[in-house]
């Protein structure tokens, strides 16, 4: 597996590439660097929509039944007199979850950085198939457009929670959001899965076949290991969600009964017999849990690279980090049942899933401790990318600790489907992955756009985001333990929950401030793209190959020969060298020992 190939025999690559038009350069581009930018900007736009939705439903929870100008302006008939309708609340929660999990943190994160970094860090001219790469992006774009169109359907967008459990999702007549909006959701997700699979196959083939001379698997940066393993998990688990979506379409439109049985509507018995909604839960969560790691692993890989670079130290325990990525990938496929402890499963099976779920804490802890030991006594460069990486380690640990409670069947039953669950997965998956994405953008922005982001705005963005993220999700643990259920559009009918009203107002205030402050990032991002300080070739004094390519993007990445690799990517502060970094394409000195932690 560690065999490497010289990516193109003709090393004096066709630098004088055929003249590109606007359409072939910016729209239907087959260049991995441009496709990465397309993913990033599309994912950012979807993220803005997702965050706006979360601010709206947080305002509804904090101040239920109160007229709101924002609701009237944005929701129209769904907020008569500015009071949010109950049906649209669930729809907002559903589409927010779908957009953030799939469109922002799967496509926006993996799509951007896998495309940008895989060819540049392994020393390849481009992806294995530029055409497939382009098709993958445009399928993602199409699925995004269909998801947005579903918001404007007359009966309302999909409203069955982002997990779309039947029968709400399987019976078009169940509620307004079960109609055309749900159909468009399923079509959008089917196209999204096709996009994800094409991208993943491309990433896998590129990493295995197109590494430059000397780039063995043990010299790969941890970013590439993470993207590679993420792609493998995607190829294994996404087809299962596609089958669930197709079977759901069959139930909805063609009269089958895969997920339906003994349904009564207003006293009338429907003809469905023999199906099982629990079957859908199995199919959904067989993707749903690996999906958590599809979202997380790229962020962890990015963090490994940034923490090592900005600590000016080799990453601690390189091989242990690789092993933990592989262990997480394997274990992620055998833990899905912990989402279903209250679905009536056999308690023995519950104990098996509890065991496998607690096992996954081991490789996760290895990663957390290795990050801390890499930081220990390092010469820390506290730039925004580093702050977001350290923030990721923090939320990964705090969010992961509550996972131990939720992974235990006896303890989970008490807090299942409460805000405790919302707090857990937003911290460990949502905020952690978002921090990884922000860290990656601050770190590789000069590589993408040839300019630097404003550092002071980056600091402001980090501190406000970090305080608001904990301000939103930390109190949620407590209202969850008080028993407050998820997805209720108002709790005012339950005197039991009156005590949580003030906490919900505090959470909403933090959410509004945190959401608004993302505008600082957006301003920094789009203004620096055109007016930022011009970037040097290697602004962070980093070792990996992408910083050996010229700042100006060229077709084929490097003019002339592709650099050869002589060492691993973490030779920071190595004795016997004048600088505190030694790029991978610098030959070994006589008698120099190759490090492999």
Short mmCIF file of C-alpha atoms in Angstrom, two decimals, residues 172-594:
data_model
loop_
_atom_site.label_atom_id
_atom_site.label_comp_id
_atom_site.label_asym_id
_atom_site.label_seq_id
_atom_site.Cartn_x
_atom_site.Cartn_y
_atom_site.Cartn_z
CA UNK A 172 -48.02 12.51 2.41
CA UNK A 173 -51.35 13.28 4.09
CA UNK A 174 -49.99 13.24 7.67
CA UNK A 175 -49.38 17.00 7.82
CA UNK A 176 -48.58 19.92 5.51
CA UNK A 177 -44.84 19.30 5.72
CA UNK A 178 -45.29 15.65 4.71
CA UNK A 179 -46.36 16.56 1.18
CA UNK A 180 -44.39 18.03 -1.70
CA UNK A 181 -41.79 19.53 0.69
CA UNK A 182 -40.89 16.05 1.92
CA UNK A 183 -40.65 14.70 -1.64
CA UNK A 184 -38.23 17.48 -2.59
CA UNK A 185 -36.20 16.78 0.57
CA UNK A 186 -35.82 13.13 -0.50
CA UNK A 187 -34.91 14.03 -4.10
CA UNK A 188 -32.39 16.59 -2.86
CA UNK A 189 -30.78 14.06 -0.50
CA UNK A 190 -30.61 11.35 -3.19
CA UNK A 191 -28.69 13.78 -5.46
CA UNK A 192 -26.52 14.86 -2.53
CA UNK A 193 -25.57 11.24 -1.82
CA UNK A 194 -24.62 10.73 -5.49
CA UNK A 195 -22.41 13.82 -5.25
CA UNK A 196 -20.81 12.60 -2.02
CA UNK A 197 -20.08 9.14 -3.44
CA UNK A 198 -18.47 10.50 -6.62
CA UNK A 199 -16.32 12.85 -4.55
CA UNK A 200 -15.31 10.13 -2.08
CA UNK A 201 -14.30 7.64 -4.78
CA UNK A 202 -12.20 10.34 -6.42
CA UNK A 203 -10.44 11.19 -3.13
CA UNK A 204 -9.69 7.51 -2.39
CA UNK A 205 -8.22 6.81 -5.85
CA UNK A 206 -6.18 10.02 -5.78
CA UNK A 207 -4.58 9.24 -2.40
CA UNK A 208 -3.80 5.63 -3.30
CA UNK A 209 -2.52 6.17 -6.83
CA UNK A 210 -1.18 9.69 -7.29
CA UNK A 211 1.31 10.24 -4.45
CA UNK A 212 4.57 11.78 -5.58
CA UNK A 213 7.92 9.95 -5.41
CA UNK A 214 8.91 9.33 -1.78
CA UNK A 215 5.44 10.03 -0.36
CA UNK A 216 4.80 6.76 1.45
CA UNK A 217 1.61 6.38 3.49
CA UNK A 218 3.57 7.03 6.70
CA UNK A 219 4.82 10.36 5.36
CA UNK A 220 1.33 11.64 4.60
CA UNK A 221 0.15 14.62 6.64
CA UNK A 222 -2.65 13.67 9.07
CA UNK A 223 -5.01 15.87 7.06
CA UNK A 224 -4.74 13.46 4.14
CA UNK A 225 -5.22 10.42 6.39
CA UNK A 226 -8.37 12.03 7.76
CA UNK A 227 -9.80 12.92 4.31
CA UNK A 228 -8.92 9.48 2.96
CA UNK A 229 -10.59 7.57 5.82
CA UNK A 230 -13.59 9.94 5.75
CA UNK A 231 -14.07 9.12 2.09
CA UNK A 232 -13.92 5.39 2.86
CA UNK A 233 -16.58 5.76 5.59
CA UNK A 234 -18.74 7.75 3.14
CA UNK A 235 -18.52 5.06 0.46
CA UNK A 236 -19.52 2.39 3.00
CA UNK A 237 -22.39 4.18 4.72
CA UNK A 238 -24.01 6.69 2.33
CA UNK A 239 -25.51 3.99 0.04
CA UNK A 240 -27.52 2.74 3.05
CA UNK A 241 -29.15 6.16 3.45
CA UNK A 242 -29.84 6.20 -0.28
CA UNK A 243 -31.66 2.87 0.02
CA UNK A 244 -33.68 4.25 2.95
CA UNK A 245 -34.60 7.35 0.92
CA UNK A 246 -35.60 5.26 -2.11
CA UNK A 247 -37.73 2.90 -0.02
CA UNK A 248 -39.38 5.93 1.59
CA UNK A 249 -40.14 7.33 -1.87
CA UNK A 250 -41.69 3.93 -2.75
CA UNK A 251 -43.87 4.04 0.39
CA UNK A 252 -44.95 7.60 -0.31
CA UNK A 253 -45.65 7.40 -4.01
CA UNK A 254 -46.06 3.76 -5.04
CA UNK A 255 -48.16 2.20 -2.27
CA UNK A 256 -45.53 -0.10 -0.76
CA UNK A 257 -45.29 -0.77 2.99
CA UNK A 258 -41.61 -0.95 3.91
CA UNK A 259 -41.95 1.39 6.89
CA UNK A 260 -45.72 1.46 7.50
CA UNK A 261 -48.10 -0.83 9.33
CA UNK A 262 -51.50 -0.54 11.04
CA UNK A 263 -51.96 3.18 10.47
CA UNK A 264 -55.17 4.91 11.56
CA UNK A 265 -56.06 8.44 10.50
CA UNK A 266 -59.20 9.92 12.09
CA UNK A 267 -60.53 6.44 12.84
CA UNK A 268 -60.00 5.23 9.28
CA UNK A 269 -57.67 2.24 8.77
CA UNK A 270 -55.15 2.71 5.96
CA UNK A 271 -54.21 -0.24 3.75
CA UNK A 272 -50.55 -0.41 4.84
CA UNK A 273 -49.53 -3.76 6.39
CA UNK A 274 -46.33 -5.42 7.55
CA UNK A 275 -43.82 -2.57 7.44
CA UNK A 276 -41.67 -1.37 10.33
CA UNK A 277 -40.65 2.20 11.15
CA UNK A 278 -37.81 0.72 13.24
CA UNK A 279 -36.32 -0.68 10.02
CA UNK A 280 -36.04 2.92 8.79
CA UNK A 281 -34.31 3.91 12.03
CA UNK A 282 -31.72 1.17 11.49
CA UNK A 283 -31.08 2.24 7.90
CA UNK A 284 -30.94 5.92 8.79
CA UNK A 285 -28.61 5.57 11.75
CA UNK A 286 -26.33 3.14 9.95
CA UNK A 287 -25.42 6.21 7.96
CA UNK A 288 -26.27 8.67 10.74
CA UNK A 289 -23.56 7.64 13.14
CA UNK A 290 -20.69 7.25 10.66
CA UNK A 291 -21.92 10.64 9.39
CA UNK A 292 -20.84 12.14 12.73
CA UNK A 293 -17.29 11.03 11.96
CA UNK A 294 -17.56 12.01 8.29
CA UNK A 295 -18.18 15.49 9.71
CA UNK A 296 -15.60 15.28 12.52
CA UNK A 297 -12.56 13.51 11.05
CA UNK A 298 -11.69 16.18 8.46
CA UNK A 299 -11.89 18.80 11.22
CA UNK A 300 -9.62 16.67 13.43
CA UNK A 301 -7.16 16.21 10.56
CA UNK A 302 -7.07 19.96 9.91
CA UNK A 303 -6.52 20.55 13.64
CA UNK A 304 -3.59 18.07 13.71
CA UNK A 305 -1.84 19.99 10.93
CA UNK A 306 -2.51 23.44 12.41
CA UNK A 307 -1.57 22.55 16.00
CA UNK A 308 1.74 20.96 14.90
CA UNK A 309 2.58 23.91 12.63
CA UNK A 310 1.74 26.56 15.23
CA UNK A 311 3.36 24.71 18.14
CA UNK A 312 6.58 24.49 16.07
CA UNK A 313 6.77 20.85 17.22
CA UNK A 314 6.29 17.47 15.56
CA UNK A 315 2.79 16.12 16.16
CA UNK A 316 2.87 13.87 19.21
CA UNK A 317 2.25 10.20 18.40
CA UNK A 318 1.85 10.31 14.61
CA UNK A 319 1.26 6.56 14.28
CA UNK A 320 -1.14 6.53 17.22
CA UNK A 321 -3.06 9.35 15.51
CA UNK A 322 -3.31 7.33 12.29
CA UNK A 323 -4.34 4.23 14.24
CA UNK A 324 -7.01 6.21 16.10
CA UNK A 325 -8.44 7.54 12.81
CA UNK A 326 -8.67 3.95 11.51
CA UNK A 327 -10.15 2.69 14.81
CA UNK A 328 -12.77 5.45 14.82
CA UNK A 329 -13.69 4.58 11.23
CA UNK A 330 -14.17 0.91 12.05
CA UNK A 331 -16.02 1.46 15.34
CA UNK A 332 -18.29 4.15 13.85
CA UNK A 333 -20.04 1.47 11.78
CA UNK A 334 -20.99 -0.72 14.77
CA UNK A 335 -22.49 1.79 17.19
CA UNK A 336 -25.61 3.05 15.41
CA UNK A 337 -27.99 1.33 17.86
CA UNK A 338 -27.21 3.84 20.63
CA UNK A 339 -29.61 6.23 18.86
CA UNK A 340 -32.37 3.66 19.31
CA UNK A 341 -32.22 2.57 22.96
CA UNK A 342 -35.89 3.47 23.47
CA UNK A 343 -37.16 1.93 20.22
CA UNK A 344 -37.99 -1.32 22.04
CA UNK A 345 -34.72 -3.10 21.24
CA UNK A 346 -33.66 -6.18 23.19
CA UNK A 347 -31.81 -5.01 26.34
CA UNK A 348 -28.98 -7.43 25.53
CA UNK A 349 -28.52 -5.78 22.14
CA UNK A 350 -28.59 -2.44 23.96
CA UNK A 351 -25.72 -3.60 26.16
CA UNK A 352 -23.72 -4.61 23.06
CA UNK A 353 -24.20 -1.17 21.53
CA UNK A 354 -23.29 0.42 24.88
CA UNK A 355 -20.03 -1.56 24.86
CA UNK A 356 -19.05 -0.60 21.30
CA UNK A 357 -20.04 3.04 21.92
CA UNK A 358 -17.86 3.30 25.02
CA UNK A 359 -15.00 1.66 23.08
CA UNK A 360 -14.99 4.55 20.60
CA UNK A 361 -14.06 6.87 23.50
CA UNK A 362 -10.57 5.27 23.49
CA UNK A 363 -9.33 6.43 20.05
CA UNK A 364 -11.11 9.76 20.63
CA UNK A 365 -9.20 10.19 23.89
CA UNK A 366 -5.93 9.26 22.16
CA UNK A 367 -6.50 12.16 19.77
CA UNK A 368 -7.40 14.60 22.57
CA UNK A 369 -4.34 13.69 24.68
CA UNK A 370 -2.05 13.82 21.65
CA UNK A 371 -3.25 17.35 20.83
CA UNK A 372 -2.58 18.44 24.41
CA UNK A 373 0.88 16.82 24.43
CA UNK A 374 1.72 18.48 21.10
CA UNK A 375 0.82 21.87 22.60
CA UNK A 376 2.79 21.08 25.80
CA UNK A 377 5.96 23.25 25.97
CA UNK A 378 5.55 24.23 22.32
CA UNK A 379 6.51 27.62 20.91
CA UNK A 380 2.84 28.50 20.42
CA UNK A 381 1.85 30.88 17.61
CA UNK A 382 -1.59 32.08 18.68
CA UNK A 383 -3.09 33.05 15.33
CA UNK A 384 -6.85 32.68 14.64
CA UNK A 385 -6.41 29.23 13.03
CA UNK A 386 -4.58 27.99 16.14
CA UNK A 387 -7.24 29.45 18.47
CA UNK A 388 -10.03 27.68 16.57
CA UNK A 389 -8.02 24.43 16.65
CA UNK A 390 -7.57 24.65 20.41
CA UNK A 391 -11.28 25.55 20.63
CA UNK A 392 -12.05 22.34 18.74
CA UNK A 393 -10.05 20.30 21.28
CA UNK A 394 -12.08 21.96 24.05
CA UNK A 395 -15.52 21.31 22.54
CA UNK A 396 -14.47 17.81 21.43
CA UNK A 397 -13.67 16.94 25.05
CA UNK A 398 -16.68 18.67 26.68
CA UNK A 399 -19.11 17.32 24.07
CA UNK A 400 -17.51 13.88 24.17
CA UNK A 401 -17.89 13.51 27.93
CA UNK A 402 -21.69 13.76 27.70
CA UNK A 403 -21.52 11.11 24.98
CA UNK A 404 -20.42 8.63 27.64
CA UNK A 405 -23.75 9.25 29.41
CA UNK A 406 -25.81 9.01 26.22
CA UNK A 407 -23.93 5.92 25.07
CA UNK A 408 -24.99 4.00 28.18
CA UNK A 409 -28.45 2.53 27.64
CA UNK A 410 -29.52 2.75 31.30
CA UNK A 411 -28.56 6.44 31.55
CA UNK A 412 -29.66 7.44 28.05
CA UNK A 413 -33.30 6.46 28.63
CA UNK A 414 -33.68 9.33 31.13
CA UNK A 415 -32.44 12.08 28.83
CA UNK A 416 -33.31 10.65 25.41
CA UNK A 417 -34.90 13.25 23.10
CA UNK A 418 -34.32 16.08 25.58
CA UNK A 419 -32.13 19.17 25.18
CA UNK A 420 -29.31 17.15 26.79
CA UNK A 421 -28.95 15.30 23.47
CA UNK A 422 -29.10 18.58 21.53
CA UNK A 423 -26.34 20.02 23.72
CA UNK A 424 -24.18 16.90 23.32
CA UNK A 425 -24.20 16.56 19.57
CA UNK A 426 -24.03 20.27 18.83
CA UNK A 427 -20.86 20.57 20.91
CA UNK A 428 -19.12 17.39 19.83
CA UNK A 429 -20.13 17.42 16.17
CA UNK A 430 -21.57 20.81 15.24
CA UNK A 431 -19.34 23.31 17.01
CA UNK A 432 -16.21 21.11 16.83
CA UNK A 433 -16.56 20.62 13.08
CA UNK A 434 -17.39 24.30 12.58
CA UNK A 435 -14.26 25.29 14.50
CA UNK A 436 -12.25 22.89 12.31
CA UNK A 437 -13.74 24.51 9.23
CA UNK A 438 -12.95 28.03 10.50
CA UNK A 439 -9.42 26.94 11.46
CA UNK A 440 -8.91 25.51 7.98
CA UNK A 441 -10.19 28.67 6.31
CA UNK A 442 -7.91 30.96 8.38
CA UNK A 443 -4.93 28.66 7.75
CA UNK A 444 -5.35 27.89 4.05
CA UNK A 445 -7.00 31.13 2.89
CA UNK A 446 -3.59 32.38 1.61
CA UNK A 447 -3.25 29.13 -0.35
CA UNK A 448 -6.74 29.51 -1.84
CA UNK A 449 -6.84 33.22 -2.62
CA UNK A 450 -3.23 34.43 -2.39
CA UNK A 451 -4.14 36.95 0.30
CA UNK A 452 -4.18 37.05 4.10
CA UNK A 453 -7.27 37.35 6.28
CA UNK A 454 -7.37 40.21 8.80
CA UNK A 455 -5.90 38.76 12.01
CA UNK A 456 -7.61 41.15 14.46
CA UNK A 457 -11.05 40.45 12.99
CA UNK A 458 -10.12 36.76 13.30
CA UNK A 459 -9.44 37.17 17.02
CA UNK A 460 -12.74 39.02 17.51
CA UNK A 461 -14.57 36.31 15.55
CA UNK A 462 -13.02 33.52 17.64
CA UNK A 463 -13.62 34.95 21.12
CA UNK A 464 -17.22 35.99 20.53
CA UNK A 465 -18.02 32.70 18.76
CA UNK A 466 -16.38 30.61 21.52
CA UNK A 467 -18.17 32.42 24.35
CA UNK A 468 -21.53 32.32 22.56
CA UNK A 469 -21.19 28.64 21.57
CA UNK A 470 -20.72 27.61 25.20
CA UNK A 471 -23.36 30.15 26.23
CA UNK A 472 -25.87 28.39 23.97
CA UNK A 473 -25.04 24.74 24.54
CA UNK A 474 -23.79 24.57 28.12
CA UNK A 475 -27.13 25.57 29.75
CA UNK A 476 -28.91 23.11 27.43
CA UNK A 477 -27.45 20.22 29.43
CA UNK A 478 -29.28 21.44 32.50
CA UNK A 479 -32.67 22.09 30.90
CA UNK A 480 -32.28 18.64 29.31
CA UNK A 481 -31.69 17.03 32.69
CA UNK A 482 -34.78 18.90 33.89
CA UNK A 483 -36.64 16.89 31.24
CA UNK A 484 -37.33 19.53 28.57
CA UNK A 485 -38.08 17.67 25.30
CA UNK A 486 -36.59 18.62 21.92
CA UNK A 487 -38.62 20.00 19.03
CA UNK A 488 -41.55 21.43 21.09
CA UNK A 489 -42.38 24.81 19.65
CA UNK A 490 -43.53 26.14 23.00
CA UNK A 491 -43.30 24.86 26.57
CA UNK A 492 -45.81 27.32 28.03
CA UNK A 493 -48.54 24.64 28.30
CA UNK A 494 -46.46 22.63 30.78
CA UNK A 495 -46.16 24.18 34.25
CA UNK A 496 -43.48 21.52 34.87
CA UNK A 497 -41.12 23.43 32.55
CA UNK A 498 -41.79 26.98 33.76
CA UNK A 499 -38.44 26.95 35.55
CA UNK A 500 -36.60 26.52 32.24
CA UNK A 501 -38.12 29.63 30.62
CA UNK A 502 -35.38 32.00 31.80
CA UNK A 503 -32.63 29.60 30.74
CA UNK A 504 -34.18 29.48 27.26
CA UNK A 505 -34.10 33.28 27.04
CA UNK A 506 -30.40 33.30 28.00
CA UNK A 507 -29.63 30.59 25.41
CA UNK A 508 -31.47 32.57 22.74
CA UNK A 509 -29.61 35.79 23.56
CA UNK A 510 -26.26 34.01 23.16
CA UNK A 511 -27.50 32.43 19.89
CA UNK A 512 -28.51 35.81 18.45
CA UNK A 513 -25.20 37.48 19.38
CA UNK A 514 -23.16 34.50 18.12
CA UNK A 515 -25.16 34.36 14.88
CA UNK A 516 -24.78 38.10 14.20
CA UNK A 517 -21.03 37.99 14.86
CA UNK A 518 -20.58 35.52 12.00
CA UNK A 519 -21.08 38.62 9.84
CA UNK A 520 -17.62 39.73 11.04
CA UNK A 521 -16.20 36.54 9.56
CA UNK A 522 -18.18 36.93 6.32
CA UNK A 523 -16.95 40.53 5.94
CA UNK A 524 -13.36 39.44 6.62
CA UNK A 525 -13.68 36.53 4.18
CA UNK A 526 -15.14 38.40 1.21
CA UNK A 527 -13.21 41.66 1.66
CA UNK A 528 -9.84 39.89 2.17
CA UNK A 529 -10.47 37.88 -0.99
CA UNK A 530 -10.08 41.12 -2.98
CA UNK A 531 -8.35 43.63 -0.69
CA UNK A 532 -6.41 41.50 1.82
CA UNK A 533 -2.65 41.80 2.27
CA UNK A 534 -0.84 39.79 -0.41
CA UNK A 535 0.33 36.45 1.01
CA UNK A 536 3.92 35.18 0.93
CA UNK A 537 4.43 31.67 -0.47
CA UNK A 538 4.71 30.01 2.97
CA UNK A 539 3.11 32.38 5.52
CA UNK A 540 3.04 29.89 8.43
CA UNK A 541 6.50 28.39 7.78
CA UNK A 542 4.91 25.00 7.26
CA UNK A 543 6.45 21.75 5.98
CA UNK A 544 3.78 20.31 3.73
CA UNK A 545 3.98 20.37 -0.05
CA UNK A 546 1.13 22.81 -0.75
CA UNK A 547 3.36 25.68 0.43
CA UNK A 548 6.04 24.76 -2.15
CA UNK A 549 3.66 25.57 -5.03
CA UNK A 550 3.61 29.16 -6.36
CA UNK A 551 1.13 31.60 -4.79
CA UNK A 552 -0.49 32.21 -8.18
CA UNK A 553 -2.65 29.23 -9.09
CA UNK A 554 -1.50 27.43 -12.20
CA UNK A 555 -2.91 24.44 -14.00
CA UNK A 556 -1.01 21.40 -12.67
CA UNK A 557 -0.01 23.09 -9.36
CA UNK A 558 3.78 23.16 -9.90
CA UNK A 559 5.70 24.59 -12.88
CA UNK A 560 8.19 22.03 -14.15
CA UNK A 561 8.83 18.95 -12.03
CA UNK A 562 6.66 17.81 -9.15
CA UNK A 563 8.61 18.02 -5.86
CA UNK A 564 9.89 14.72 -4.47
CA UNK A 565 9.47 13.89 -0.78
CA UNK A 566 12.36 12.90 1.51
CA UNK A 567 10.84 13.13 5.01
CA UNK A 568 7.54 13.16 6.94
CA UNK A 569 5.57 16.38 7.26
CA UNK A 570 6.29 17.20 10.92
CA UNK A 571 10.01 18.05 11.06
CA UNK A 572 9.55 21.17 13.18
CA UNK A 573 12.37 22.48 15.44
CA UNK A 574 14.59 19.58 14.35
CA UNK A 575 18.12 19.66 15.78
CA UNK A 576 20.84 20.21 13.17
CA UNK A 577 18.79 22.59 11.01
CA UNK A 578 19.01 26.38 10.91
CA UNK A 579 15.26 26.99 10.59
CA UNK A 580 12.57 25.62 12.91
CA UNK A 581 10.88 23.91 9.96
CA UNK A 582 12.14 21.54 7.25
CA UNK A 583 9.80 21.17 4.24
CA UNK A 584 9.13 17.65 2.99
CA UNK A 585 10.96 18.26 -0.31
CA UNK A 586 14.30 19.05 1.43
CA UNK A 587 16.66 16.02 1.10
CA UNK A 588 17.94 14.36 4.29
CA UNK A 589 21.39 15.45 5.44
CA UNK A 590 24.10 12.85 5.79
CA UNK A 591 23.55 10.96 9.03
CA UNK A 592 20.20 12.67 9.70
CA UNK A 593 17.66 10.41 11.35
CA UNK A 594 14.10 10.26 10.01
#
